[in-house]
Coordinates of C-alpha atoms in Angstrom, one line a residue:
X1 CA -0.2 0.3 0.3
X2 CA 1.2 3.4 -0.7
X3 CA 2.6 5.0 2.4
X4 CA 2.0 8.5 0.6
X5 CA -1.5 8.8 2.7
X6 CA -2.8 9.3 -0.4
X7 CA -6.4 7.9 0.7
X8 CA -8.5 8.7 -2.6
X9 CA -6.7 7.0 -4.5
X10 CA -6.4 3.9 -2.4
X11 CA -10.2 3.6 -1.3
X12 CA -11.0 4.9 -5.6
X13 CA -8.3 2.3 -6.6
X14 CA -6.8 2.0 -10.0
X15 CA -8.3 4.4 -12.4
X16 CA -10.2 2.5 -15.2
X17 CA -13.1 5.1 -16.7
X18 CA -11.7 7.0 -20.1
X19 CA -8.8 9.6 -21.6
X20 CA -10.6 12.9 -18.5
X21 CA -10.3 11.1 -16.2
X22 CA -7.2 9.6 -16.4
X23 CA -6.0 13.3 -17.6
X24 CA -7.2 14.3 -13.5
X25 CA -5.1 11.6 -12.0
X26 CA -2.1 12.5 -14.2
X27 CA -2.3 15.5 -13.1
X28 CA -3.2 15.5 -9.0
X29 CA 0.6 13.1 -9.9
X30 CA 2.2 16.1 -10.8
X31 CA 0.6 18.3 -8.2
X32 CA 2.3 16.1 -5.6
X33 CA 5.9 15.2 -4.4
X34 CA 8.4 13.3 -6.0
X35 CA 7.7 10.4 -3.1
X36 CA 3.6 10.8 -3.2
X37 CA 4.2 10.1 -6.7
X38 CA 6.4 7.5 -7.0
X39 CA 3.8 6.2 -3.8
X40 CA 1.2 6.8 -6.2
X41 CA 2.6 5.0 -9.1
X42 CA 3.6 1.6 -7.0
X43 CA -0.2 1.6 -5.8
X44 CA -1.3 1.7 -8.9
X45 CA 0.6 -1.3 -10.4
X46 CA 0.7 -3.0 -7.8
X47 CA -3.0 -2.7 -7.0
X48 CA -3.6 -3.5 -11.6
X49 CA -1.4 -6.4 -11.6
X50 CA -3.9 -7.8 -8.7
X51 CA -6.8 -7.0 -10.9
X52 CA -5.2 -8.7 -13.6
X53 CA -4.2 -12.0 -12.1
X54 CA -7.5 -11.8 -10.3
X55 CA -9.3 -11.6 -13.7
X56 CA -7.4 -13.7 -15.3
X57 CA -6.4 -16.7 -12.9
X58 CA -8.4 -16.7 -9.4
X59 CA -7.1 -17.3 -7.0
X60 CA -3.5 -17.2 -7.9
X61 CA -2.7 -14.3 -5.9
X62 CA -3.7 -12.7 -3.1
X63 CA -1.6 -9.9 -2.6
X64 CA 1.6 -7.7 -4.4
X65 CA 4.3 -6.8 -2.8
X66 CA 6.0 -3.9 -4.6
X67 CA 9.1 -5.4 -5.4
X68 CA 8.6 -8.9 -6.1
X69 CA 9.0 -9.9 -9.8
X70 CA 5.7 -9.8 -12.4
X71 CA 7.3 -14.0 -12.8
X72 CA 7.6 -14.3 -9.2
X73 CA 3.9 -13.3 -9.5
X74 CA 3.0 -16.5 -12.1
X75 CA 2.3 -14.0 -14.7
X76 CA 2.5 -14.9 -18.1
X77 CA 1.9 -13.0 -21.7
X78 CA -2.0 -12.8 -21.8
X79 CA -1.9 -11.2 -17.6
X80 CA 1.5 -9.1 -18.9
X81 CA -1.0 -7.9 -22.3
X82 CA -4.0 -7.0 -20.5
X83 CA -1.9 -5.6 -17.4
X84 CA 0.1 -2.7 -20.3
X85 CA -3.9 -2.0 -21.1
X86 CA -5.4 -1.6 -18.3
X87 CA -2.1 1.3 -17.1
X88 CA -2.6 2.2 -20.7
X89 CA -6.0 3.7 -20.3
X90 CA -5.3 4.4 -16.4
X91 CA -2.7 7.2 -16.8
X92 CA -3.6 7.7 -20.9
X93 CA -1.2 7.1 -21.5
X94 CA 0.8 5.0 -24.6
X95 CA 3.2 2.2 -22.8
X96 CA 5.8 -0.3 -24.8
X97 CA 4.0 -4.1 -24.8
X98 CA 6.2 -5.4 -23.7
X99 CA 6.5 -3.0 -20.0
X100 CA 6.9 -6.2 -17.5
X101 CA 9.0 -7.5 -19.3
X102 CA 11.5 -4.8 -19.0
X103 CA 10.7 -3.2 -16.2
X104 CA 10.1 -6.2 -13.7
X105 CA 8.7 -5.9 -10.5
X106 CA 5.7 -2.8 -9.6
X107 CA 8.5 -0.8 -8.2
X108 CA 10.6 -0.7 -11.0
X109 CA 7.6 -0.8 -13.6
X110 CA 6.6 2.4 -11.4
X111 CA 10.4 4.6 -11.5
X112 CA 9.6 4.0 -15.3
X113 CA 6.3 5.1 -15.7
X114 CA 7.6 8.1 -13.5
X115 CA 11.0 9.6 -14.8
X116 CA 10.1 8.6 -18.4
X117 CA 6.2 7.2 -19.6
X118 CA 4.6 10.4 -17.7
X119 CA 7.5 12.7 -17.5
X120 CA 7.3 14.3 -13.6
X121 CA 10.9 12.8 -12.8
X122 CA 12.6 16.2 -10.7
X123 CA 16.1 15.5 -14.9
X124 CA 19.6 15.7 -13.9
X125 CA 21.4 19.3 -15.1
X126 CA 22.8 17.0 -17.7
X127 CA 22.3 15.0 -19.4
X128 CA 25.3 11.7 -21.0
X129 CA 25.7 12.9 -24.4
X130 CA 26.0 9.4 -27.0
X131 CA 28.6 11.7 -28.9
X132 CA 30.8 14.1 -27.8
X133 CA 31.7 15.5 -31.0
X134 CA 28.1 16.1 -33.1
X135 CA 24.8 13.8 -34.4
X136 CA 26.1 14.0 -37.6
X137 CA 24.7 11.3 -39.9
X138 CA 27.5 8.2 -40.6
X139 CA 27.9 7.3 -43.9
X140 CA 27.6 4.0 -44.9
X141 CA 30.2 3.8 -48.4
X142 CA 31.6 0.3 -48.0
X143 CA 29.7 -3.1 -48.2
X144 CA 30.4 -6.8 -47.9
X145 CA 29.3 -10.2 -46.5
X146 CA 29.4 -14.1 -47.1
X147 CA 26.3 -16.1 -46.1
X148 CA 24.0 -18.8 -46.3
X149 CA 22.6 -20.2 -49.1
X150 CA 26.1 -19.4 -51.2
X151 CA 25.5 -15.5 -50.9
X152 CA 29.6 -13.9 -51.3
X153 CA 27.8 -9.4 -52.7
X154 CA 25.7 -7.9 -50.5
X155 CA 23.4 -8.2 -54.0
X156 CA 22.6 -11.4 -53.9
X157 CA 21.8 -11.0 -50.6
X158 CA 19.2 -8.7 -51.7
X159 CA 18.8 -11.1 -55.0
X160 CA 18.3 -14.4 -52.2
X161 CA 15.6 -12.2 -49.6
X162 CA 14.0 -11.0 -53.0
X163 CA 13.1 -14.6 -54.4
X164 CA 12.6 -16.0 -51.3
X165 CA 15.3 -19.3 -51.3
X166 CA 16.2 -21.5 -48.7
X167 CA 19.3 -21.6 -46.6
X168 CA 18.9 -24.0 -44.9
X169 CA 20.6 -27.4 -44.8
X170 CA 22.6 -30.5 -42.9
X171 CA 25.9 -29.9 -41.4
X172 CA 29.3 -29.8 -43.0
X173 CA 30.6 -32.5 -43.1
X174 CA 34.9 -30.5 -42.7
X175 CA 34.6 -30.0 -39.7
X176 CA 35.4 -33.4 -37.6
X177 CA 32.0 -33.5 -36.5
X178 CA 31.2 -37.4 -35.4
X179 CA 28.2 -36.9 -37.1
X180 CA 27.2 -40.0 -35.9
X181 CA 27.3 -39.7 -32.7
X182 CA 26.3 -35.7 -32.8
X183 CA 22.6 -36.6 -33.2
X184 CA 19.4 -38.1 -30.7
X185 CA 16.5 -37.9 -31.8
X186 CA 15.9 -37.4 -27.2
X187 CA 17.0 -34.2 -26.5
X188 CA 17.9 -35.2 -22.9
X189 CA 20.7 -37.1 -24.3
X190 CA 23.8 -35.8 -22.3
X191 CA 26.5 -33.7 -25.8
X192 CA 24.1 -34.3 -28.7
X193 CA 21.8 -32.3 -31.1
X194 CA 18.6 -33.1 -31.9
X195 CA 18.6 -31.2 -35.1
X196 CA 20.5 -32.0 -38.2
X197 CA 19.8 -28.4 -40.4
X198 CA 21.5 -25.4 -39.5
X199 CA 22.5 -21.7 -42.2
X200 CA 26.2 -22.4 -43.2
X201 CA 29.3 -21.2 -44.1
X202 CA 30.2 -24.6 -46.4
X203 CA 32.7 -22.6 -48.0
X204 CA 34.7 -20.8 -44.4
X205 CA 37.9 -23.2 -45.0
X206 CA 38.8 -21.7 -47.9
X207 CA 41.3 -18.9 -48.0
X208 CA 43.9 -17.2 -49.3
X209 CA 47.0 -17.2 -46.9
X210 CA 49.2 -15.6 -49.0
X211 CA 47.5 -12.6 -50.4
X212 CA 47.6 -12.0 -47.2
X213 CA 51.4 -12.3 -46.4
X214 CA 50.7 -15.5 -44.3
X215 CA 52.2 -18.6 -43.9
X216 CA 49.7 -22.1 -44.5
X217 CA 51.0 -22.4 -40.8
X218 CA 49.3 -19.8 -39.3
X219 CA 46.4 -20.2 -41.8
X220 CA 45.4 -23.4 -40.7
X221 CA 46.1 -22.9 -36.2
X222 CA 43.4 -19.0 -37.5
X223 CA 40.2 -18.8 -35.8
X224 CA 38.3 -18.9 -39.6
X225 CA 36.3 -16.0 -38.4
X226 CA 39.8 -14.2 -38.8
X227 CA 39.9 -15.1 -42.2
X228 CA 36.6 -14.0 -43.5
X229 CA 36.6 -10.8 -41.6
X230 CA 40.3 -10.1 -43.8
X231 CA 38.7 -10.8 -46.6
X232 CA 35.8 -9.6 -46.3
X233 CA 36.9 -5.9 -45.0
X234 CA 39.2 -5.9 -47.5
X235 CA 36.0 -6.2 -49.1
X236 CA 34.2 -3.8 -48.5
X237 CA 36.8 -1.2 -48.6
X238 CA 37.5 -1.8 -52.6
X239 CA 33.9 -1.3 -52.9
X240 CA 34.0 1.8 -51.7
X241 CA 36.5 3.1 -54.5
X242 CA 39.6 2.4 -51.5
X243 CA 42.7 0.7 -52.5
X244 CA 43.0 -1.0 -49.0
X245 CA 47.2 0.1 -49.0
X246 CA 46.5 3.4 -48.8
X247 CA 44.5 3.4 -45.6
X248 CA 48.3 2.2 -44.2
X249 CA 48.8 4.2 -41.6
X250 CA 45.3 6.1 -41.5
X251 CA 43.7 6.3 -38.0
X252 CA 41.1 3.7 -39.6
X253 CA 39.4 1.5 -36.6
X254 CA 38.1 -2.0 -36.2
X255 CA 35.1 -2.7 -34.8
X256 CA 34.2 -6.7 -34.8
X257 CA 31.7 -8.3 -33.4
X258 CA 33.0 -12.0 -32.5
X259 CA 32.9 -14.7 -29.8
X260 CA 34.6 -17.8 -29.1
X261 CA 34.4 -20.3 -30.6
X262 CA 36.3 -23.7 -29.6
X263 CA 38.6 -23.5 -32.6
X264 CA 41.4 -25.7 -32.5
X265 CA 42.7 -27.7 -29.4
X266 CA 43.4 -25.7 -25.9
X267 CA 46.1 -23.6 -26.0
X268 CA 48.0 -25.9 -23.8
X269 CA 47.7 -29.2 -26.2
X270 CA 48.5 -27.4 -29.0
X271 CA 50.4 -29.6 -31.4
X272 CA 54.1 -27.7 -32.2
X273 CA 53.5 -27.1 -35.6
X274 CA 50.8 -24.3 -34.6
X275 CA 52.0 -23.8 -31.5
X276 CA 52.8 -20.5 -31.1
X277 CA 50.3 -19.4 -33.8
X278 CA 47.5 -20.4 -31.7
X279 CA 47.5 -18.4 -29.3
X280 CA 47.0 -15.1 -31.6
X281 CA 44.9 -17.1 -33.8
X282 CA 42.1 -18.3 -31.3
X283 CA 41.9 -15.3 -30.0
X284 CA 38.7 -12.7 -30.2
X285 CA 40.6 -10.0 -29.5
X286 CA 42.6 -10.4 -32.9
X287 CA 39.7 -10.4 -35.5
X288 CA 39.6 -7.0 -35.2
X289 CA 43.4 -7.1 -34.8
X290 CA 44.6 -9.2 -37.4
X291 CA 42.6 -6.7 -39.9
X292 CA 44.3 -3.4 -38.1
X293 CA 47.9 -5.8 -38.4
X294 CA 46.9 -6.6 -41.8
X295 CA 46.5 -3.1 -43.2
X296 CA 48.2 -1.0 -41.2
X297 CA 45.3 1.1 -39.3
X298 CA 45.8 3.0 -37.1
X299 CA 42.9 4.2 -35.4
X300 CA 41.0 1.9 -32.7
X301 CA 40.6 -2.0 -33.1
X302 CA 38.0 -3.8 -30.7
X303 CA 36.7 -7.1 -31.1
X304 CA 33.2 -7.2 -29.0
X305 CA 31.3 -9.6 -27.5
X306 CA 27.7 -8.7 -26.8
X307 CA 26.3 -12.3 -28.0
X308 CA 23.6 -11.7 -29.8
X309 CA 23.6 -7.6 -30.1
X310 CA 27.8 -8.1 -31.0
X311 CA 28.0 -6.5 -34.7
X312 CA 25.0 -3.8 -33.8
X313 CA 27.3 -2.3 -30.0
X314 CA 29.9 -2.5 -32.8
X315 CA 28.1 -0.2 -35.3
X316 CA 26.7 2.2 -32.2
X317 CA 30.8 2.1 -30.8
X318 CA 32.1 3.2 -34.0
X319 CA 29.8 5.7 -35.1
X320 CA 30.5 6.8 -31.6
X321 CA 34.1 7.0 -32.9
X322 CA 33.3 8.5 -35.9
X323 CA 31.5 11.4 -34.4
X324 CA 34.2 12.4 -31.7
X325 CA 36.6 12.8 -34.4
X326 CA 38.4 9.4 -33.6
X327 CA 38.3 7.8 -36.5
X328 CA 37.7 9.0 -39.6
X329 CA 36.6 6.2 -41.3
X330 CA 35.7 3.5 -39.9
X331 CA 35.4 -1.0 -40.6
X332 CA 32.4 -2.4 -38.5
X333 CA 30.1 -5.3 -39.3
X334 CA 30.3 -9.4 -36.8
X335 CA 30.5 -12.2 -37.9
X336 CA 30.3 -16.1 -36.7
X337 CA 31.2 -19.4 -37.8
X338 CA 30.6 -22.3 -35.8
X339 CA 33.2 -24.1 -35.5
X340 CA 32.1 -26.9 -33.7
X341 CA 29.3 -28.2 -32.4
X342 CA 28.7 -26.9 -28.8
X343 CA 26.6 -24.2 -30.1
X344 CA 24.4 -27.2 -30.9
X345 CA 24.3 -29.7 -28.2
X346 CA 25.0 -26.8 -25.3
X347 CA 21.3 -25.1 -27.1
X348 CA 19.8 -28.2 -27.6
X349 CA 19.8 -28.9 -23.7
X350 CA 17.8 -26.0 -22.9
X351 CA 15.4 -26.6 -25.5
X352 CA 16.3 -23.5 -28.2
X353 CA 16.4 -25.1 -30.6
X354 CA 13.8 -25.7 -33.7
X355 CA 14.1 -29.2 -34.7
X356 CA 13.9 -28.2 -39.5
X357 CA 16.2 -25.5 -38.3
X358 CA 13.9 -22.6 -38.5
X359 CA 12.3 -20.1 -37.4
X360 CA 8.9 -18.8 -36.7
X361 CA 8.6 -15.8 -34.8
X362 CA 5.3 -15.0 -34.0
X363 CA 3.5 -18.4 -35.2
X364 CA 0.9 -20.5 -33.1
X365 CA 4.1 -23.7 -35.2
X366 CA 7.3 -21.4 -33.5
X367 CA 9.4 -24.2 -31.5
X368 CA 12.4 -22.7 -31.0
X369 CA 15.8 -20.8 -34.1
X370 CA 18.0 -21.5 -36.2
X371 CA 21.1 -20.8 -35.5
X372 CA 23.5 -19.3 -39.1
X373 CA 26.9 -18.1 -40.0
X374 CA 27.6 -15.5 -41.7
X375 CA 30.4 -12.1 -41.8
X376 CA 28.9 -8.7 -43.0
X377 CA 31.1 -5.4 -42.8
X378 CA 30.6 -1.9 -44.0
X379 CA 32.4 0.7 -44.2
X380 CA 31.1 3.8 -42.1
X381 CA 32.2 7.8 -42.8
X382 CA 30.8 10.8 -42.3
X383 CA 28.4 12.1 -44.1
X384 CA 30.2 15.4 -44.9
X385 CA 33.7 13.8 -45.6
X386 CA 31.6 11.2 -47.4
X387 CA 29.6 13.6 -49.7
X388 CA 33.6 16.1 -49.6
X389 CA 35.1 13.3 -51.0
X390 CA 33.1 11.6 -53.8
X391 CA 31.8 8.7 -52.3
X392 CA 28.8 7.1 -53.4
X393 CA 26.4 6.2 -49.9
X394 CA 25.3 3.6 -49.7
X395 CA 23.0 4.0 -46.3
X396 CA 22.4 6.7 -43.6
X397 CA 22.9 6.0 -39.7
X398 CA 21.0 8.6 -37.7
X399 CA 21.6 7.3 -34.2
X400 CA 22.2 4.3 -32.2
X401 CA 22.2 3.5 -28.4
X402 CA 23.1 0.7 -26.2
X403 CA 20.9 -0.9 -23.4
X404 CA 21.5 -3.5 -20.7
X405 CA 17.9 -4.8 -19.2
X406 CA 19.6 -6.0 -16.4
X407 CA 17.9 -8.4 -13.8
X408 CA 14.4 -8.4 -16.6
X409 CA 13.2 -11.1 -17.9

């Protein structure tokens, strides 16, 4: 219950009438102190949650604690939508549909309503700026990629999408996977997967090491992700009409999203002929660092691992580097190659994988995700610099941001 002594609100419960009453409720909030506003909103959310749970799952919940998570209360997706609808009506405000998942307790949700949705919070004197230098748009001046379905250029990716072609295939046969032992229909069988298919780069092992001045032994010890990033970064620069070799000693930056994929043996188990190369060949930091070394780039070289968002976060960091003047030109993107089947075995235990390798978002038939390999790289430049240099502008990034939803669902 509210500690503010707001007996009128306590007696009347959550506003359920039209926009007029919702507006008057919001106006009353604006007249209260910050503590009273928050207490009233905590009570509103708590009461509304109890009403929703009583309607959707009668008898499941007798009282609501502001610090108890909606998940622990038994709030499911259906109830979460109902809670959203009732709060939106009560406040006459447009609210994100997933608020019960983004703000996982009545207290957290009340804080969001206070400071963001209703903008009744005490604003900080200065907000943290995502960009230090300016908010100038960022131009995409080059692109390169490799994706399942034999896609090796952005144009081929566009054709694949337009034609609606399939990219799912069986597991690759050139990676040393024990395919007979790997598959098991029983989803509880350890170190196995109940899926037989995915979306793979079946030519991921191909690499022109000599072109990049890399010896055969070092090439063998290199994670395929490093090889693919080298190829696509070089190509993205060329597709922008720039000779990659002319960027040596420039402050060009490299931001690449990637994650470890269990390539090769552990360092202390490396064969003698690759022992000295495996330490760099398997290091995620070298995914970006090798591009900088090969091309002689002297700007930031950062490998980003934020799981599924790594490529987007890499692009966000690249845009910041450009806007602050840290870099005049930046390569940004991401790469994934599943050198070992650990992704399949681990996520099979969690029942995350769709057995047929196909995502079925928003469908009643949805039964998991389909894992895929690929690499995509953009060459980015401040829009004013791109126009001044006569570049072909393929697209413009006007803004980006990064967040983390902490302990939410």
